[in-house]
PDB file of C-alpha atoms and ligand atoms in Angstrom:
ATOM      1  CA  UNK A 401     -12.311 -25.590  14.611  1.00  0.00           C
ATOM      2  CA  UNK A 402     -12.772 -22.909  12.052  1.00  0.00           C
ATOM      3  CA  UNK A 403     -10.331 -20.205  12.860  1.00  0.00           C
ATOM      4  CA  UNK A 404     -12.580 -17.456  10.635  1.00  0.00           C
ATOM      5  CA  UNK A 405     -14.506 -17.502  14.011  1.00  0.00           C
ATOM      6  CA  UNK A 406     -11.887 -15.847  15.760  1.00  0.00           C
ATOM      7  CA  UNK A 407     -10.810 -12.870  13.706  1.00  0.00           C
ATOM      8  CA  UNK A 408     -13.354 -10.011  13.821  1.00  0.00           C
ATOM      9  CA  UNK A 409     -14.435  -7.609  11.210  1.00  0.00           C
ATOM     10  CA  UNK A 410     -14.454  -3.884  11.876  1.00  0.00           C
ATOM     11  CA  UNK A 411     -15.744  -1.615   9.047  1.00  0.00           C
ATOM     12  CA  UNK A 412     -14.161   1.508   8.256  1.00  0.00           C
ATOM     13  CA  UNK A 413     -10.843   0.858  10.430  1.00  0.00           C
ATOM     14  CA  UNK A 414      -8.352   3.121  10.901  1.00  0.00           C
ATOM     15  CA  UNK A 415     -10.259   4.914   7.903  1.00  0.00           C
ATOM     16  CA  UNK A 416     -13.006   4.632   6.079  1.00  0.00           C
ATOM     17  CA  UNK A 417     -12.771   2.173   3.428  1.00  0.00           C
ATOM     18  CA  UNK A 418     -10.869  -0.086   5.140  1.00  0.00           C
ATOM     19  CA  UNK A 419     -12.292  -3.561   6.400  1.00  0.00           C
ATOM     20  CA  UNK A 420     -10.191  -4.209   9.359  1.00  0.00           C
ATOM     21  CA  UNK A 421      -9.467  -7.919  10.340  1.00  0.00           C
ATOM     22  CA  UNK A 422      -9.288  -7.981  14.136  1.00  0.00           C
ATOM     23  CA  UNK A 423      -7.094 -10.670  15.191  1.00  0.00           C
ATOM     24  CA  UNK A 424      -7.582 -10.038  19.573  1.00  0.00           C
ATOM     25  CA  UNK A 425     -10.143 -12.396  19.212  1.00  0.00           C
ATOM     26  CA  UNK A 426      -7.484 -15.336  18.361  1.00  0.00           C
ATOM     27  CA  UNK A 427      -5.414 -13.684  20.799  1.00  0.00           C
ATOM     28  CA  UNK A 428      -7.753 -14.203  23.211  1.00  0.00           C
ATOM     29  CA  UNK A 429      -8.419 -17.473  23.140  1.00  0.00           C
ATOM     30  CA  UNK A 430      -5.422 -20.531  23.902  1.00  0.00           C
ATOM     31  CA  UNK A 431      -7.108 -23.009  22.505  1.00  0.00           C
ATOM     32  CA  UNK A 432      -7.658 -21.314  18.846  1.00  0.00           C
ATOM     33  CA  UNK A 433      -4.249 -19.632  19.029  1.00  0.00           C
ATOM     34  CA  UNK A 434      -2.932 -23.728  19.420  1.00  0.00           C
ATOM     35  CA  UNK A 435      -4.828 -24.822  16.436  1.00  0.00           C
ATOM     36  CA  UNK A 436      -4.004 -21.915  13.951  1.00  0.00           C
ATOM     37  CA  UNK A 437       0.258 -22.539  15.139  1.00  0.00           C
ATOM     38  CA  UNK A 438      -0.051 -26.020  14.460  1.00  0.00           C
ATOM     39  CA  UNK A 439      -1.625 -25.187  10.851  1.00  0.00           C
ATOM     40  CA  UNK A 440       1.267 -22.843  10.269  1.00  0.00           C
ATOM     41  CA  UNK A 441       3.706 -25.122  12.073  1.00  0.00           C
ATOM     42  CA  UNK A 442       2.692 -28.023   9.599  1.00  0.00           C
ATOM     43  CA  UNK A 443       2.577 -26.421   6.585  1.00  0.00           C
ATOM     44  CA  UNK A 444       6.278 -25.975   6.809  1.00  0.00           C
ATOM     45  CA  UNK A 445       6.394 -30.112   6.600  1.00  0.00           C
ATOM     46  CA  UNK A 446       9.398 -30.064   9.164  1.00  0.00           C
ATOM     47  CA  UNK A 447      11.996 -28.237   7.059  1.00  0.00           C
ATOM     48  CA  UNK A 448      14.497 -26.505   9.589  1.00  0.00           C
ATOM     49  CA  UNK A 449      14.323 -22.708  10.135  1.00  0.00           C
ATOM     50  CA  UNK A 450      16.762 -20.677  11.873  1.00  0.00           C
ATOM     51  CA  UNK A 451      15.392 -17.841  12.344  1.00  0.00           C
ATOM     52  CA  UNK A 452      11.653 -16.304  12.332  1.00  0.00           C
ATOM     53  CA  UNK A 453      11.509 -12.500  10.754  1.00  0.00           C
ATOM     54  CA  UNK A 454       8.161 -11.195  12.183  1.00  0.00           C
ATOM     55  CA  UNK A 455       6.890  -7.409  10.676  1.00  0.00           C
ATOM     56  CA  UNK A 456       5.630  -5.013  13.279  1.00  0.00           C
ATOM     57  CA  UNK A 457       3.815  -5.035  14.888  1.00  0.00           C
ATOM     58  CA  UNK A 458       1.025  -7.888  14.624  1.00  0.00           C
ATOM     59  CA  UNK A 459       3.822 -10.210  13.269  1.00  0.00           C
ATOM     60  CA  UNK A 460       4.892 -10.409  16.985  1.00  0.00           C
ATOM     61  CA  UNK A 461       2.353 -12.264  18.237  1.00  0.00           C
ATOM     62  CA  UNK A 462       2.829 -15.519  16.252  1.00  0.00           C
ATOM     63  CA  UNK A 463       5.907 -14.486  14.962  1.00  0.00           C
ATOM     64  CA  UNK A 464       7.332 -15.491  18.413  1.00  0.00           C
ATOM     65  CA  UNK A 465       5.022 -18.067  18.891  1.00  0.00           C
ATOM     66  CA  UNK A 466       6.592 -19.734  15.512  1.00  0.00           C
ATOM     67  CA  UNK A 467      10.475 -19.431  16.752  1.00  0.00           C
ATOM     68  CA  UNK A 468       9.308 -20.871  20.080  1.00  0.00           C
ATOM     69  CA  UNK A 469       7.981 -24.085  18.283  1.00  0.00           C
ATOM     70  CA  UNK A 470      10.392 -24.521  16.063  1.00  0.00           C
ATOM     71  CA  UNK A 471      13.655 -23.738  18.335  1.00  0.00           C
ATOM     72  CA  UNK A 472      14.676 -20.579  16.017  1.00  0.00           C
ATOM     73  CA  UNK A 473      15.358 -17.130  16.746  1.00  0.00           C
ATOM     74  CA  UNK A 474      12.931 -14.117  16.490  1.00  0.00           C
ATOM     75  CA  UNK A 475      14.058 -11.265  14.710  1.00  0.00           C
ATOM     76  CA  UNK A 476      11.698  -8.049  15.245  1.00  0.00           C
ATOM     77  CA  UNK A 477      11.763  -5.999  12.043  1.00  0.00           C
ATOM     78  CA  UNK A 478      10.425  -2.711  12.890  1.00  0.00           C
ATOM     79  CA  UNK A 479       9.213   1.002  11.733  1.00  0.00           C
ATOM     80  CA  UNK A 480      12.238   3.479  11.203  1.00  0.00           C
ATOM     81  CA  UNK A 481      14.045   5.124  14.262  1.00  0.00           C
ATOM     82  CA  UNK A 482      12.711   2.341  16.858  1.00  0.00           C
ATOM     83  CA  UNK A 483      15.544  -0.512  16.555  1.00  0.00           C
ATOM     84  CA  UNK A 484      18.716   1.027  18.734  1.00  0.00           C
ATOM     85  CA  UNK A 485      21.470  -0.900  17.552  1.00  0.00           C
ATOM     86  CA  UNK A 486      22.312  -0.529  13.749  1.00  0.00           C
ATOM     87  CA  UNK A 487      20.400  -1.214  11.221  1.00  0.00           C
ATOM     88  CA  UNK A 488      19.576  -1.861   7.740  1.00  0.00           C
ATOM     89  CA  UNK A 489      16.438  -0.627   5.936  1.00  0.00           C
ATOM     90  CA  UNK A 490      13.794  -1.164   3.095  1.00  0.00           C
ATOM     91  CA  UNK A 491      11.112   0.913   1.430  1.00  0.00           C
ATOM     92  CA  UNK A 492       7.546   0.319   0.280  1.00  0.00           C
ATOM     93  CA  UNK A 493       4.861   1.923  -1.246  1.00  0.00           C
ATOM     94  CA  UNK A 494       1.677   2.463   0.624  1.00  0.00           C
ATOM     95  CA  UNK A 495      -1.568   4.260  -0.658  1.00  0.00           C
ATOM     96  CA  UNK A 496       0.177   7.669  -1.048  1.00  0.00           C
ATOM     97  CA  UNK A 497       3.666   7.648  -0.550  1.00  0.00           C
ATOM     98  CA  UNK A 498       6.222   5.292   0.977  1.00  0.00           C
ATOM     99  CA  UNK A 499       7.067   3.765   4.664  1.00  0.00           C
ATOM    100  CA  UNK A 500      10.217   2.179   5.383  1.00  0.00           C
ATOM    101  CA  UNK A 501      11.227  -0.871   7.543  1.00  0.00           C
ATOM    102  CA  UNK A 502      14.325  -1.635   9.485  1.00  0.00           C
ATOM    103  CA  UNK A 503      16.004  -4.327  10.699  1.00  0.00           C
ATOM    104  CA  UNK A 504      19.375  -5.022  13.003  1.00  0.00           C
ATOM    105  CA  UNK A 505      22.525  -5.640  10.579  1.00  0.00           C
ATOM    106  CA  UNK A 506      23.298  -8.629  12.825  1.00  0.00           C
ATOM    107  CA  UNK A 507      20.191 -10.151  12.670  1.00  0.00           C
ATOM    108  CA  UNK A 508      20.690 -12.680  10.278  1.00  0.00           C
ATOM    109  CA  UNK A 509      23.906 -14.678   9.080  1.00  0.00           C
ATOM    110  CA  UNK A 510      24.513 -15.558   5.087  1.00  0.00           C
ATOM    111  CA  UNK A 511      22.443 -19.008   4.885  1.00  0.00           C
ATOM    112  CA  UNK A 512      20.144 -18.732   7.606  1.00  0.00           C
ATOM    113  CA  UNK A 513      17.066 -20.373   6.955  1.00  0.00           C
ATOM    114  CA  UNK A 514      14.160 -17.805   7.424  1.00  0.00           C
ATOM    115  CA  UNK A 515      10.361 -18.052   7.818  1.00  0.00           C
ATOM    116  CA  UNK A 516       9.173 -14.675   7.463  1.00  0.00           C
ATOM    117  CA  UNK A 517       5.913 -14.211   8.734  1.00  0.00           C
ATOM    118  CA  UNK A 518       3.002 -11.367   9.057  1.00  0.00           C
ATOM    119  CA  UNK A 519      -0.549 -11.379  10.346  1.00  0.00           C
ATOM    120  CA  UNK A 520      -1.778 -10.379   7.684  1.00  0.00           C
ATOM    121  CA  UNK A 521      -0.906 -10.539   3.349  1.00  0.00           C
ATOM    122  CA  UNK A 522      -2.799  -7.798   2.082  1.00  0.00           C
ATOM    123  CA  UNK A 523      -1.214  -5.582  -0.935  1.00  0.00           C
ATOM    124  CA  UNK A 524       2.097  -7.657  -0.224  1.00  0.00           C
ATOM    125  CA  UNK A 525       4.116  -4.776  -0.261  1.00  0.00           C
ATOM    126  CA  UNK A 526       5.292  -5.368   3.670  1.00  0.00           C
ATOM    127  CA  UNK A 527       6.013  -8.638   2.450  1.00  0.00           C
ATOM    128  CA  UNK A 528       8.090  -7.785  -0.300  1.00  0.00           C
ATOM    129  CA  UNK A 529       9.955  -4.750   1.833  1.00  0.00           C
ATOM    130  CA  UNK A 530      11.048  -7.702   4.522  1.00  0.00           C
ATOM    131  CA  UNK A 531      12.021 -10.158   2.357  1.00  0.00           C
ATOM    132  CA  UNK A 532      14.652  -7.442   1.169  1.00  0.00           C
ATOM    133  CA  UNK A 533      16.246  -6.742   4.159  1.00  0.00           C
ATOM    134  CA  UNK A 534      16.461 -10.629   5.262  1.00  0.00           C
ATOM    135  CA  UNK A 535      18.139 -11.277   1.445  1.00  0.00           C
ATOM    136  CA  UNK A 536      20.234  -8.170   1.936  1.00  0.00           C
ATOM    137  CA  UNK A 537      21.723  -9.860   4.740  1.00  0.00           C
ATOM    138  CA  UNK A 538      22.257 -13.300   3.342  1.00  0.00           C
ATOM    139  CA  UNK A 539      19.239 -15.214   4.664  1.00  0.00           C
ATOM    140  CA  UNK A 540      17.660 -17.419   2.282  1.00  0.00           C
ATOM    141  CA  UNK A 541      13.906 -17.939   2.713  1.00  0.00           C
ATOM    142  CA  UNK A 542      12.191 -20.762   3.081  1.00  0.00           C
ATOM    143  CA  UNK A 543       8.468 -19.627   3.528  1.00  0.00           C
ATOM    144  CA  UNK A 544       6.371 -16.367   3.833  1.00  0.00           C
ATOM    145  CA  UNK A 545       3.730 -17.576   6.060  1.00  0.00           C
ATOM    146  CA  UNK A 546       0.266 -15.215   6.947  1.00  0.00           C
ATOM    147  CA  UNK A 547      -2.495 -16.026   9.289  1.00  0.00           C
ATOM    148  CA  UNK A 548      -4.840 -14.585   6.769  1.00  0.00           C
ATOM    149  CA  UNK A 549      -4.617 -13.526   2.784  1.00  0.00           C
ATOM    150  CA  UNK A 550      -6.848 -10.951   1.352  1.00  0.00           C
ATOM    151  CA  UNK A 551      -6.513 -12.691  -2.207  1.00  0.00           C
ATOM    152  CA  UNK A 552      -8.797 -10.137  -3.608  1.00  0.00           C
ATOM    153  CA  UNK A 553      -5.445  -7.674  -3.091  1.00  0.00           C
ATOM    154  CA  UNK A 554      -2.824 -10.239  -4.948  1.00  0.00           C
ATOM    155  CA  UNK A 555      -0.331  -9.301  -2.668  1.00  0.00           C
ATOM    156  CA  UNK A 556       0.984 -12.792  -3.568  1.00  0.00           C
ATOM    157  CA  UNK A 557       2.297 -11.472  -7.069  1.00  0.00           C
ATOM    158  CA  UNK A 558       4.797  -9.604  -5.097  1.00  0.00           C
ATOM    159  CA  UNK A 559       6.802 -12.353  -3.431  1.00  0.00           C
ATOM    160  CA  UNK A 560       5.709 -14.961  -6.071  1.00  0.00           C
ATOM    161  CA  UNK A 561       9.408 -16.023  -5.901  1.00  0.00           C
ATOM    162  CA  UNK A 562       8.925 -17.357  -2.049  1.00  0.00           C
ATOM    163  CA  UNK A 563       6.444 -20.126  -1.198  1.00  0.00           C
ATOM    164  CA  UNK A 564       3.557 -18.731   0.873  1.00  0.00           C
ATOM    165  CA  UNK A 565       1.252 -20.059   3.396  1.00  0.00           C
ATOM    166  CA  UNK A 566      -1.716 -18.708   4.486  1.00  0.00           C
ATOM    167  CA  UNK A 567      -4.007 -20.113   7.432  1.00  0.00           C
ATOM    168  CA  UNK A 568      -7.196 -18.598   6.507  1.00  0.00           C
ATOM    169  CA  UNK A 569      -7.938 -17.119   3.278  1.00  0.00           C
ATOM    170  CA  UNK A 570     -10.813 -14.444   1.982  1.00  0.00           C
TER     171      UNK A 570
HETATM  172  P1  AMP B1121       0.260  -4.951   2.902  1.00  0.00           P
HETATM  173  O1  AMP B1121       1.629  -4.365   2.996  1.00  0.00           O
HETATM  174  O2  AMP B1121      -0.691  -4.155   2.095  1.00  0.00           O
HETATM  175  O3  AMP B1121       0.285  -6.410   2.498  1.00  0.00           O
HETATM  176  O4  AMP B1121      -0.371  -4.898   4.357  1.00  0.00           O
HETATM  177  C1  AMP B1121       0.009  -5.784   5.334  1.00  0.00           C
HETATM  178  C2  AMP B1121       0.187  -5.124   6.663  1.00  0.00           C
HETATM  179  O5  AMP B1121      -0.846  -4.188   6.939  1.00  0.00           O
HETATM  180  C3  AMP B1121       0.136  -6.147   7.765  1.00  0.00           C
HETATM  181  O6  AMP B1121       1.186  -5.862   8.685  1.00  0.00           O
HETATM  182  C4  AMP B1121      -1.224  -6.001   8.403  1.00  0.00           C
HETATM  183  O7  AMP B1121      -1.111  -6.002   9.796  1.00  0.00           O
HETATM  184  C5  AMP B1121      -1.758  -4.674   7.909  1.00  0.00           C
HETATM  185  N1  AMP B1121      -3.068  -4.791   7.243  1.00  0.00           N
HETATM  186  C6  AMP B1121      -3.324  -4.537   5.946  1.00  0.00           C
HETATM  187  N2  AMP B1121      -4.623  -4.675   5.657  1.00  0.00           N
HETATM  188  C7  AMP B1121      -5.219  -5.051   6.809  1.00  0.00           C
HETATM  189  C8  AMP B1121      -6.574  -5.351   7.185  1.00  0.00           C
HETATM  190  N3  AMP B1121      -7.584  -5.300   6.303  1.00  0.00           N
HETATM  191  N4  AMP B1121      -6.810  -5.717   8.468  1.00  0.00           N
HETATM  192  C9  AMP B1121      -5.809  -5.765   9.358  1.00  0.00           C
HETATM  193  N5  AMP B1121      -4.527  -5.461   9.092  1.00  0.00           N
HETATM  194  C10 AMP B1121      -4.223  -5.116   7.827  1.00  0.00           C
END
């Protein structure tokens, strides 16, 4: 099965510019959404993981998927202002300016094994901002894992010091 079947192009989404990879199509379909988790669930060669880190909000989806499969916890890490119990936070730049994520303080315990993982790895700099707040809270991480990489974008250079795992690549 060729997962690039599932993930649809829109042009010019949210903005012009921007080729937007649609993932509802994997969504949509059980039997596609099975084969891409067992790619990512392999690729991490049965190391243990204790908790998943997924980015909002299309880190959800598989994110929780992941922790399912691999008996770990989920950990939501959200934009500011939406988490209601305290919480810890990191910046990152975007196009013009800079966005923020947050996470909850208790989240993760010094020398929890993480998989952090993301729909997409584009610029890398959500990445990079998550893999802050999980090391500002002790976690140590074992893999970064995507469902796709836009390589063109070397977001990769920005968490070179993680291993990363991506199940499609363009
Ligand atoms: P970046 O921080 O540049 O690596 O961007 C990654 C985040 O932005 C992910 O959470 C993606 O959901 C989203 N994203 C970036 N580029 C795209 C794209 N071309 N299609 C869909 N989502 C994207």
């Amino acid at each position: 099965m060729n997962i690039k079947n599932y993930i649809r192009d829109i042009q010019d989404f949210p903005k012009e510019g921007i080729l937007f990879k649609d993932i509802t199509p994997l969504l949509n379909n059980p039997e596609a959404r099975t084969n891409c988790l067992k790619i990512l669930v392999d690729s991490l060669k049965g190391q243990k993981i204790d908790k998943v880190v997924g980015a909002e909000s299309r880190g959800f989806f598989f994110g929780m998927l992941l922790a399912q499969e691999l008996n770990a916890g989920f950990i939501p890490v959200r934009k500011p202002k939406k988490l209601p119990f305290e919480t810890i936070s990191a910046s990152y730049e975007l196009e013009y300016g800079f966005d923020s994520l947050e996470m909850h303080t208790d989240a993760i315990k010094n020398g929890d094994r993480v998989l952090v993982h993301d729909d997409v790895l584009a610029t890398g700099g959500t990445a990079k901002a998550v893999c802050e707040l999980v090391e500002k809270l002790g976690g140590e991480i074992v893999q970064c894992n995507f469902l796709m990489e836009l390589s063109f974008l070397n977001g990769r250079e920005k968490i070179k010091d993680h291993p990363i795992f991506s199940a499609i690549t363009y």
